Every structure is written in structure tokens, then in C-alpha cells.
Amino acid sequence: MKIAVFSTNQYDEDFLSQYNTGHQITFFKVSLSEESAVLAAGFEAICIFVNDVLNKQILDKLQQSGLKLVVLRCAGFNNVDVQYAEQLQIPVLRVPAYSPEAVAEHAMALILTLNRKTHKAYNRVREGNFSLEKLMGINLNQRKVAVIGTGNIGQAFCRILKGFGCQIKAHDPFPSLEMQELGVKYGTLHETLKDVDIITLHCPLTADTQYLINEQRLKLVKPGAMLINTSRGGLIDTKAVILALKSGGIGSLGLDVYEQESDFFFHDFSESIIQDEQLSQLISFPNVLITGHQGFLTQEALTEIAKVTFGNIDAFQTGSPLVNRIVKEGS
């Protein structure tokens, strides 16, 4: 098939080229948008990522130019109008579980870095400053951690926490028996957020989870607790979180995602002024650590993404069952 691949970096090109199963692929560094959609004209399939936009208007344009298939090289699909794609009889396929451990391990890396302040210690030592002042952390052993969402990534994270000896509370509409056997205690969101030292988000972004962490729910949180989000930026009301950081309601914040990340993430703005007041403010806080959506960035994850992506394309081309097809109610 003739495939247009959007939002590519060199690592995307390397892994997708290595595992290409004989398709004609063209890489575009730009994200898919109403302006860039013209680049996909004449392609049978498009391959997109987390910050590409595929709305009704773009789908109409691309269908008219021959689009037959949409493949996501990620698990989330809140950026795609799946229901309208179904109406156009354009299947949308994803990579549902490329490497849960990759994202789970990155979440733990954020926790460890914020807690033991290794990023600050690193910079100090490079300047010849070996002082330990203001570098004190806490033991994670026996600390209470709230895991919101126990799908593949959330479960991988719970297993990591178990190794640290943490007490794990969780909230998920579909509790996992395996996690319960591991000692994870499920409860309502209200119960799970209360009296914990760390809160970490591992749920999809839907209409129900938009601003899951908002002003009202932040009032439930133990003062000084750590908040981690490696899932989707829209799970957090950024304005409310900034106010909680200023008041001490949240002690520290670790993000690998940001609500308006599509304007900045995956690009170099080191020589520019960031035109986003909330992001600039967060970056300036000493108790905030932000990474640019790199949780998925491991060799294992990129290998699985490439293999499953081409497996999805091959299944469509050969008429095989589309096991990774996204179907929404009402489609």
C-alpha cells in the first residue's frame, strides 16, 4: 500500500523502515492538520501519532483523495473522530499495548527523580557544588500510592511499586483480579485520592476523564502529595494544578504529557520564547519536572509499534480480521 506517515522523527523512520513489510511509505515530519492534509492526497493509508488531528473535515478531504485506512502508531485515539471514520467505512486501527513497561518505568523515573532530586544534584556536582542542602527525599517503602487506571500500563506500574514495597490503592471501572491478588486495594476515585503520598495517572482521555484531576478533587488530596501524569495531558486541569502547587496542596508534579503539548512537544524551542503562560510557569517551578512525551521511547516499544503497525496494514490488505480496529458505540 501507499502510506503517508506523519509526525515523524528519525527514530520513527529507522524503525518503520526496518520492519516495513513491502509497502511504499513516505515520511512527513509535520503533524497532520487541516493545513497539512493536502500532503496525504493520493495515499491509500495514513499513519499518525498522538498529536496529529484527524477530524471530520480532514477525513472528508482524504476520503475524496482515496484514503482507505487509518493506522495509529499509539494506543490513544482521542485525536481521531473514529465514529465519523466508521461512517465513511474507513477502518481505524491502533497499537493497543506496544510496551506497557516503557511508560510505567518512565513514570517511576519521574517519581524517583522528583523525590531524591537527582536532577538538581547532577547540576550541582557539575558546577563543583557537593552540598546536600535541600536534597532530602523520602523512603518509598510503605508509602501509599494511588494508581488511577489499571490497564496494561497501570498494572505494569503496580508491579514496579510492589518491588519498592509501596502500599497500592487503585481506581478503575474494571478492577483487575490479578492486581487484587497482588495486594492492590480498589476503591472509588474519592477513596483512592485521599491520604496517599503519590498519585499517578494511567487512564485514557475520554469525555468522562477530561479534567479528572480538577479543583474539587485536588481538595481531597493530602497536602504535599506528588502528582504524576504520563497518560494524556487533558486528564489534568492545568490551572487548578498550578494553584495547588502554589498553595502547597501538591508538593511536586511530574509530567510527560501536557494539555497543549501539540504546540510544543517533539520540537526544539531552545532558541525561542515559549508562548504558553501555563507551560512557562510550570517549567519555572522548582518542584515540577516535565519531559516531552518520551515515556514510549524505548527500543522495545518502537520495535513493537513498527511490527504491529505493519501487521495492521497487512491484515487490512489481505482481508484478515482487524483485531486492533477501534469501534465506538454508534458507529
JSON list of N, CA and C in Angstrom, two decimals, residues 19 21 305-317:
[
{"chain": "A", "resi": 19, "resn": "TYR", "atom": "N", "xyz": [11.12, -2.49, 9.70]},
{"chain": "A", "resi": 19, "resn": "TYR", "atom": "CA", "xyz": [10.08, -3.52, 9.79]},
{"chain": "A", "resi": 19, "resn": "TYR", "atom": "C", "xyz": [9.00, -3.39, 8.71]},
{"chain": "A", "resi": 21, "resn": "THR", "atom": "N", "xyz": [6.90, -4.12, 5.64]},
{"chain": "A", "resi": 21, "resn": "THR", "atom": "CA", "xyz": [6.61, -5.42, 5.01]},
{"chain": "A", "resi": 21, "resn": "THR", "atom": "C", "xyz": [6.29, -5.26, 3.53]},
{"chain": "A", "resi": 305, "resn": "ILE", "atom": "N", "xyz": [5.79, -1.18, 18.14]},
{"chain": "A", "resi": 305, "resn": "ILE", "atom": "CA", "xyz": [4.94, -0.24, 17.39]},
{"chain": "A", "resi": 305, "resn": "ILE", "atom": "C", "xyz": [5.05, -0.49, 15.90]},
{"chain": "A", "resi": 306, "resn": "ALA", "atom": "N", "xyz": [6.29, -0.62, 15.41]},
{"chain": "A", "resi": 306, "resn": "ALA", "atom": "CA", "xyz": [6.50, -0.84, 13.98]},
{"chain": "A", "resi": 306, "resn": "ALA", "atom": "C", "xyz": [5.90, -2.17, 13.53]},
{"chain": "A", "resi": 307, "resn": "LYS", "atom": "N", "xyz": [6.15, -3.23, 14.29]},
{"chain": "A", "resi": 307, "resn": "LYS", "atom": "CA", "xyz": [5.65, -4.56, 13.91]},
{"chain": "A", "resi": 307, "resn": "LYS", "atom": "C", "xyz": [4.12, -4.60, 13.88]},
{"chain": "A", "resi": 308, "resn": "VAL", "atom": "N", "xyz": [3.49, -4.06, 14.92]},
{"chain": "A", "resi": 308, "resn": "VAL", "atom": "CA", "xyz": [2.03, -4.10, 14.99]},
{"chain": "A", "resi": 308, "resn": "VAL", "atom": "C", "xyz": [1.41, -3.19, 13.93]},
{"chain": "A", "resi": 309, "resn": "THR", "atom": "N", "xyz": [2.03, -2.05, 13.69]},
{"chain": "A", "resi": 309, "resn": "THR", "atom": "CA", "xyz": [1.52, -1.12, 12.67]},
{"chain": "A", "resi": 309, "resn": "THR", "atom": "C", "xyz": [1.47, -1.79, 11.31]},
{"chain": "A", "resi": 310, "resn": "PHE", "atom": "N", "xyz": [2.57, -2.43, 10.92]},
{"chain": "A", "resi": 310, "resn": "PHE", "atom": "CA", "xyz": [2.57, -3.10, 9.62]},
{"chain": "A", "resi": 310, "resn": "PHE", "atom": "C", "xyz": [1.71, -4.36, 9.63]},
{"chain": "A", "resi": 311, "resn": "GLY", "atom": "N", "xyz": [1.58, -4.99, 10.79]},
{"chain": "A", "resi": 311, "resn": "GLY", "atom": "CA", "xyz": [0.66, -6.12, 10.91]},
{"chain": "A", "resi": 311, "resn": "GLY", "atom": "C", "xyz": [-0.78, -5.68, 10.67]},
{"chain": "A", "resi": 312, "resn": "ASN", "atom": "N", "xyz": [-1.13, -4.50, 11.20]},
{"chain": "A", "resi": 312, "resn": "ASN", "atom": "CA", "xyz": [-2.46, -3.95, 10.97]},
{"chain": "A", "resi": 312, "resn": "ASN", "atom": "C", "xyz": [-2.71, -3.65, 9.49]},
{"chain": "A", "resi": 313, "resn": "ILE", "atom": "N", "xyz": [-1.70, -3.08, 8.85]},
{"chain": "A", "resi": 313, "resn": "ILE", "atom": "CA", "xyz": [-1.82, -2.74, 7.42]},
{"chain": "A", "resi": 313, "resn": "ILE", "atom": "C", "xyz": [-1.95, -4.02, 6.59]},
{"chain": "A", "resi": 314, "resn": "ASP", "atom": "N", "xyz": [-1.13, -5.00, 6.90]},
{"chain": "A", "resi": 314, "resn": "ASP", "atom": "CA", "xyz": [-1.17, -6.27, 6.16]},
{"chain": "A", "resi": 314, "resn": "ASP", "atom": "C", "xyz": [-2.52, -6.96, 6.32]},
{"chain": "A", "resi": 315, "resn": "ALA", "atom": "N", "xyz": [-3.08, -6.91, 7.54]},
{"chain": "A", "resi": 315, "resn": "ALA", "atom": "CA", "xyz": [-4.38, -7.54, 7.79]},
{"chain": "A", "resi": 315, "resn": "ALA", "atom": "C", "xyz": [-5.46, -6.89, 6.94]},
{"chain": "A", "resi": 316, "resn": "PHE", "atom": "N", "xyz": [-5.42, -5.57, 6.85]},
{"chain": "A", "resi": 316, "resn": "PHE", "atom": "CA", "xyz": [-6.41, -4.87, 6.02]},
{"chain": "A", "resi": 316, "resn": "PHE", "atom": "C", "xyz": [-6.25, -5.24, 4.56]},
{"chain": "A", "resi": 317, "resn": "GLN", "atom": "N", "xyz": [-5.00, -5.28, 4.10]},
{"chain": "A", "resi": 317, "resn": "GLN", "atom": "CA", "xyz": [-4.74, -5.54, 2.68]},
{"chain": "A", "resi": 317, "resn": "GLN", "atom": "C", "xyz": [-5.13, -6.96, 2.27]}
]
